[in-house]
JSON list of C-alpha atoms in Angstrom, two decimals:
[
{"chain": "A", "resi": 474, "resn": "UNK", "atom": "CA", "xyz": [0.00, 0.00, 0.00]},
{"chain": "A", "resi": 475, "resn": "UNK", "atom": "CA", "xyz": [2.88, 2.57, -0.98]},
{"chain": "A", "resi": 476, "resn": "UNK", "atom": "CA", "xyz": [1.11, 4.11, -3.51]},
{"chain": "A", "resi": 477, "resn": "UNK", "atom": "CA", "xyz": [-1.41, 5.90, -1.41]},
{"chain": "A", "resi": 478, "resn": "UNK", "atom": "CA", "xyz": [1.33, 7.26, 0.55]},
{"chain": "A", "resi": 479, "resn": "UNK", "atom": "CA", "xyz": [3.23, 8.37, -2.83]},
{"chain": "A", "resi": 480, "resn": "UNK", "atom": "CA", "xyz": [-0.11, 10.33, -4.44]},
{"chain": "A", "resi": 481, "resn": "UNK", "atom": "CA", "xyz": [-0.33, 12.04, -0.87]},
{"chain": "A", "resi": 482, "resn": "UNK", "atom": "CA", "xyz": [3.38, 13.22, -0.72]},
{"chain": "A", "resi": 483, "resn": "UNK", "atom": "CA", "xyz": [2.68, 14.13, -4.49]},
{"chain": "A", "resi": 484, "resn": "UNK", "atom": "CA", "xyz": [-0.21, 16.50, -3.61]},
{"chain": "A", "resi": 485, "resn": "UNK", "atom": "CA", "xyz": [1.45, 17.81, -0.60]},
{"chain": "A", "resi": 486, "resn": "UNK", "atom": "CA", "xyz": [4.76, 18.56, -2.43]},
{"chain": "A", "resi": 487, "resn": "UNK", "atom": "CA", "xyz": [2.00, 20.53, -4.99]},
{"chain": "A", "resi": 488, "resn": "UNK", "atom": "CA", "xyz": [0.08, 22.37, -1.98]},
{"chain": "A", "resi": 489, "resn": "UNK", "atom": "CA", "xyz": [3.18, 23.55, -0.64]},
{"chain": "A", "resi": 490, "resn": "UNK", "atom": "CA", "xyz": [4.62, 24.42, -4.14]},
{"chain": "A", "resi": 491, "resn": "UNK", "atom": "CA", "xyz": [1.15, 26.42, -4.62]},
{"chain": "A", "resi": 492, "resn": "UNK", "atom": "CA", "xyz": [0.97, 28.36, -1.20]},
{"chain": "A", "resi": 493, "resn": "UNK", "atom": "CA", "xyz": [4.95, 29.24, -2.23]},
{"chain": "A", "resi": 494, "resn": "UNK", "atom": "CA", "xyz": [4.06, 30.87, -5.34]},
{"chain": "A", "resi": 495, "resn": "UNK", "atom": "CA", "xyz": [1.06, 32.66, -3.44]},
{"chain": "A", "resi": 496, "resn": "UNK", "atom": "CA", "xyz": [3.41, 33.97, -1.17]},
{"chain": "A", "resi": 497, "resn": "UNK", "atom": "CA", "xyz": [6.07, 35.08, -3.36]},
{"chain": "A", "resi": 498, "resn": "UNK", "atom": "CA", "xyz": [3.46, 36.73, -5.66]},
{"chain": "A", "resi": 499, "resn": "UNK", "atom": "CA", "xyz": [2.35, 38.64, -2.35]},
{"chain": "A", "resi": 500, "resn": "UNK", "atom": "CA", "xyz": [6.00, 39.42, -1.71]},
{"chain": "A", "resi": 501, "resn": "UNK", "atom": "CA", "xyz": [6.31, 41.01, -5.03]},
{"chain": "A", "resi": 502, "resn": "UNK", "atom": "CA", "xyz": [3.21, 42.91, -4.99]},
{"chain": "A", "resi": 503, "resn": "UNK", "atom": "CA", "xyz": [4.56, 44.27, -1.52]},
{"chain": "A", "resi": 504, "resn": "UNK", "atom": "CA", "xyz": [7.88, 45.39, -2.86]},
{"chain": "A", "resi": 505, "resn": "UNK", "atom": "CA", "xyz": [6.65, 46.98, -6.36]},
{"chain": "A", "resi": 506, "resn": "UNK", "atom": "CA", "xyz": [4.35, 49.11, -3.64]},
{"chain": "A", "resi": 507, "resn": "UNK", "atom": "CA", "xyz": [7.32, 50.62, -1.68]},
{"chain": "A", "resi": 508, "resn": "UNK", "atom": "CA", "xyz": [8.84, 50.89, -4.69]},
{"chain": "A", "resi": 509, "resn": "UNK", "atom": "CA", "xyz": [6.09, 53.16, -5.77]},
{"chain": "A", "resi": 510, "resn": "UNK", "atom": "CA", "xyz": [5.82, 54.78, -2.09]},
{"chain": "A", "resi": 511, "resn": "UNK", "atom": "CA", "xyz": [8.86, 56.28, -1.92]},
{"chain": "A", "resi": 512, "resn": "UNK", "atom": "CA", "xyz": [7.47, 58.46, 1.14]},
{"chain": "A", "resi": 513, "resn": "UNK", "atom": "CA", "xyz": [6.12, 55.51, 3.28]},
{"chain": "A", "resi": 514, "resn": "UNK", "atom": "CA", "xyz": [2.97, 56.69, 3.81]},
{"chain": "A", "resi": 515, "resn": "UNK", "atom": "CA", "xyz": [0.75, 53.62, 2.62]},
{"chain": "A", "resi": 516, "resn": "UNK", "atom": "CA", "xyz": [-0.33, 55.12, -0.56]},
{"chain": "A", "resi": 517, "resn": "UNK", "atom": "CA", "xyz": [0.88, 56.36, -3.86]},
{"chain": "A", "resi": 518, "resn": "UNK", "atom": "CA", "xyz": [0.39, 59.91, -4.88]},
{"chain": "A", "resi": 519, "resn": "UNK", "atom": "CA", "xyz": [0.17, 60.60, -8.69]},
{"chain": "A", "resi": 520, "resn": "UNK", "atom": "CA", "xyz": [4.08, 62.58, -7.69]},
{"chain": "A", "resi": 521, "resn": "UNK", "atom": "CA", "xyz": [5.08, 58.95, -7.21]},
{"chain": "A", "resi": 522, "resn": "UNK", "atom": "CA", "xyz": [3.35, 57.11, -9.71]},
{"chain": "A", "resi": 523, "resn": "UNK", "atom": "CA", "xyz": [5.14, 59.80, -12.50]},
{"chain": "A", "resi": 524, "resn": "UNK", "atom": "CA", "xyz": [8.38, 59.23, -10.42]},
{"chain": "A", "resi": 525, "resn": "UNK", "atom": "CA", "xyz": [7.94, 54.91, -10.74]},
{"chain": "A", "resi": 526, "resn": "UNK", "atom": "CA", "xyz": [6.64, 55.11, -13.93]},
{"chain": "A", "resi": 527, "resn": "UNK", "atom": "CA", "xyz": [9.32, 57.07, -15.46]},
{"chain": "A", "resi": 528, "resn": "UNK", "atom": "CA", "xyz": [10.98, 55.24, -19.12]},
{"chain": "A", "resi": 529, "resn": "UNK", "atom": "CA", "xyz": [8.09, 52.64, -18.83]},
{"chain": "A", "resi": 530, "resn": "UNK", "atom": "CA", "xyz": [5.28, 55.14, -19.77]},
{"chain": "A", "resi": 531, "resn": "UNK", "atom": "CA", "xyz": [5.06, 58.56, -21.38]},
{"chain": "A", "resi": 532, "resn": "UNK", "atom": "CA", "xyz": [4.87, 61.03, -19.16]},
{"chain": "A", "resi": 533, "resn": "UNK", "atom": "CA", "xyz": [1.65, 62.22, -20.94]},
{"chain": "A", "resi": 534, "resn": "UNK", "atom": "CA", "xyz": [0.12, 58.90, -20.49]},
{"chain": "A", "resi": 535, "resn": "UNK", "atom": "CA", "xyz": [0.86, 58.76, -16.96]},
{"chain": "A", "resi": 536, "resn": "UNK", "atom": "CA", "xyz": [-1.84, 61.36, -15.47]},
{"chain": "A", "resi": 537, "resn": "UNK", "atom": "CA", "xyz": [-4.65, 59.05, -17.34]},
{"chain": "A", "resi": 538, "resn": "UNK", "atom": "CA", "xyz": [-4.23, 55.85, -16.44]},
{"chain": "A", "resi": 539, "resn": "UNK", "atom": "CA", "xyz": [-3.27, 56.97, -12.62]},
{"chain": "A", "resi": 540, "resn": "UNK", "atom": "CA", "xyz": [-6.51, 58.40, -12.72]},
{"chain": "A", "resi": 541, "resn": "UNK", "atom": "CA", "xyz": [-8.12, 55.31, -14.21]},
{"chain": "A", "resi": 542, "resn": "UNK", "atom": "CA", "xyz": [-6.46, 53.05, -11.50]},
{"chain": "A", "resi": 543, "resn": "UNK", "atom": "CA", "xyz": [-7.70, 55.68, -8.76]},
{"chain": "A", "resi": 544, "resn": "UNK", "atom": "CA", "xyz": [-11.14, 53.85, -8.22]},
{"chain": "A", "resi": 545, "resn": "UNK", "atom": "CA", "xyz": [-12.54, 56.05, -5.36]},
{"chain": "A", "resi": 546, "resn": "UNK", "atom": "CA", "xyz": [-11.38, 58.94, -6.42]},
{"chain": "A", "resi": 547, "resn": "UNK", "atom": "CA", "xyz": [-9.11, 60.22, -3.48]},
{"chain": "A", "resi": 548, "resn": "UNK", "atom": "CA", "xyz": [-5.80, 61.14, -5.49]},
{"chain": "A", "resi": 549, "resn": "UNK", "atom": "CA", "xyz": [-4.21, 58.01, -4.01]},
{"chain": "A", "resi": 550, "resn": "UNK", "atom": "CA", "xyz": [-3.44, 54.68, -5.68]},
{"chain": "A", "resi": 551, "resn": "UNK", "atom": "CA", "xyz": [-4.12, 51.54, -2.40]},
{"chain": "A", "resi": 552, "resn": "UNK", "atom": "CA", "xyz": [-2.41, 48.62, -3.44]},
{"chain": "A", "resi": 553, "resn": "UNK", "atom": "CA", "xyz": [-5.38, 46.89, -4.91]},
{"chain": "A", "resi": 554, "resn": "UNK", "atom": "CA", "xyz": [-5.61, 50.29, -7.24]},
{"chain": "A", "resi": 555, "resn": "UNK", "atom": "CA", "xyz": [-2.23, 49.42, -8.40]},
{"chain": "A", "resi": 556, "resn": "UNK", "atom": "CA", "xyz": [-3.07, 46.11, -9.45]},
{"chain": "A", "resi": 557, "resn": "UNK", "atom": "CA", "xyz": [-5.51, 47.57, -12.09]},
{"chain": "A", "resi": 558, "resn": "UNK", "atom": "CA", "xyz": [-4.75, 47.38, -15.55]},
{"chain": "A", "resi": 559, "resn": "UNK", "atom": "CA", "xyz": [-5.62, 50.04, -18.02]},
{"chain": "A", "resi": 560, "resn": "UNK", "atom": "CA", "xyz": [-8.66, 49.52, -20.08]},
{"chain": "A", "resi": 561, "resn": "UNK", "atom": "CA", "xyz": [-6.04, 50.39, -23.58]},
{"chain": "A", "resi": 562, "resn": "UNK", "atom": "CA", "xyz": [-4.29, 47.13, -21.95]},
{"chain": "A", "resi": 563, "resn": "UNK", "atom": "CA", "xyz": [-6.38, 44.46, -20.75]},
{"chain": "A", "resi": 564, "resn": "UNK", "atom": "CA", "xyz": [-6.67, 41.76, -23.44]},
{"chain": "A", "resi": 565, "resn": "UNK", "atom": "CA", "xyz": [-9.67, 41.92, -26.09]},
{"chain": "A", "resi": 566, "resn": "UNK", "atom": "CA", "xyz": [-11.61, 39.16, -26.51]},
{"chain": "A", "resi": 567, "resn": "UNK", "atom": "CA", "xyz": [-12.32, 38.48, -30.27]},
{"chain": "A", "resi": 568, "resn": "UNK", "atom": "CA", "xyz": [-15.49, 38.86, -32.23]},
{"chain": "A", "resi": 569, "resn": "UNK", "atom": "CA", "xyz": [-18.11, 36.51, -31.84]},
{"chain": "A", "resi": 570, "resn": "UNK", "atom": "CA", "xyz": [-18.76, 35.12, -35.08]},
{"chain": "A", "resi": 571, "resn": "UNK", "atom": "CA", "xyz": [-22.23, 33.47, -36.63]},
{"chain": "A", "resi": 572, "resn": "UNK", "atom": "CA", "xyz": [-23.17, 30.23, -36.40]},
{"chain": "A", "resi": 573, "resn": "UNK", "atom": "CA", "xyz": [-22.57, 28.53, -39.86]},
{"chain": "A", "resi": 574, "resn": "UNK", "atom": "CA", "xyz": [-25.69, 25.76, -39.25]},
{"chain": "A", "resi": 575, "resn": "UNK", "atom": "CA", "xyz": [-28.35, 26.22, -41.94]},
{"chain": "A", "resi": 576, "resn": "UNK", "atom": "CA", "xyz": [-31.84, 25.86, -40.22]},
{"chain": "A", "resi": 577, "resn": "UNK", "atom": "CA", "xyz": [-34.34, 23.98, -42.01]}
]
């Protein structure tokens, strides 16, 4: 009766590999934001997004899609805010085309 004992090491080794990747995606999402908050204060003002943003975006661009990521409106990007992508870059989902069937 190894095998049982095999498939559950298996699917262990996979839960733990999972909660890792969880956990270093969290860690990452932490360090872009104080990246971004160069002040500390919990938040990113559109001073800082400009200032992070700077050679990845045009600086003309910048003001838009801050404002786009600012959900409630209160100048500041949260962390969540920052996870937002741009409507110009979220992927399009193609046309739906007509079913070819002939009715009878």
């Amino acid at each position: 009766m190894k095998t049982p004992l095999i498939l559950a090491a298996v699917l262990c080794s996979f839960a733990v590999s999972a909660f890792a990747d969880e956990k270093t995606a969290q860690e990452r999402l932490d360090q872009t934001f104080k990246n971004f908050d160069t002040n500390g204060d919990g938040s990113i003002s559109l001073e800082e997004y400009k200032a992070g943003m700077a050679g990845n975006m045009s600086p003309a661009r910048v003001p838009k899609v801050f404002k786009e990521k600012d959900r409630n409106g209160d100048g500041q990007l949260s962390k969540e805010e920052l996870l937002i992508v741009p409507q110009d870059q979220q992927p399009q989902k193609p046309a739906a085309t007509p079913d070819k069937k002939k009715s009878k």
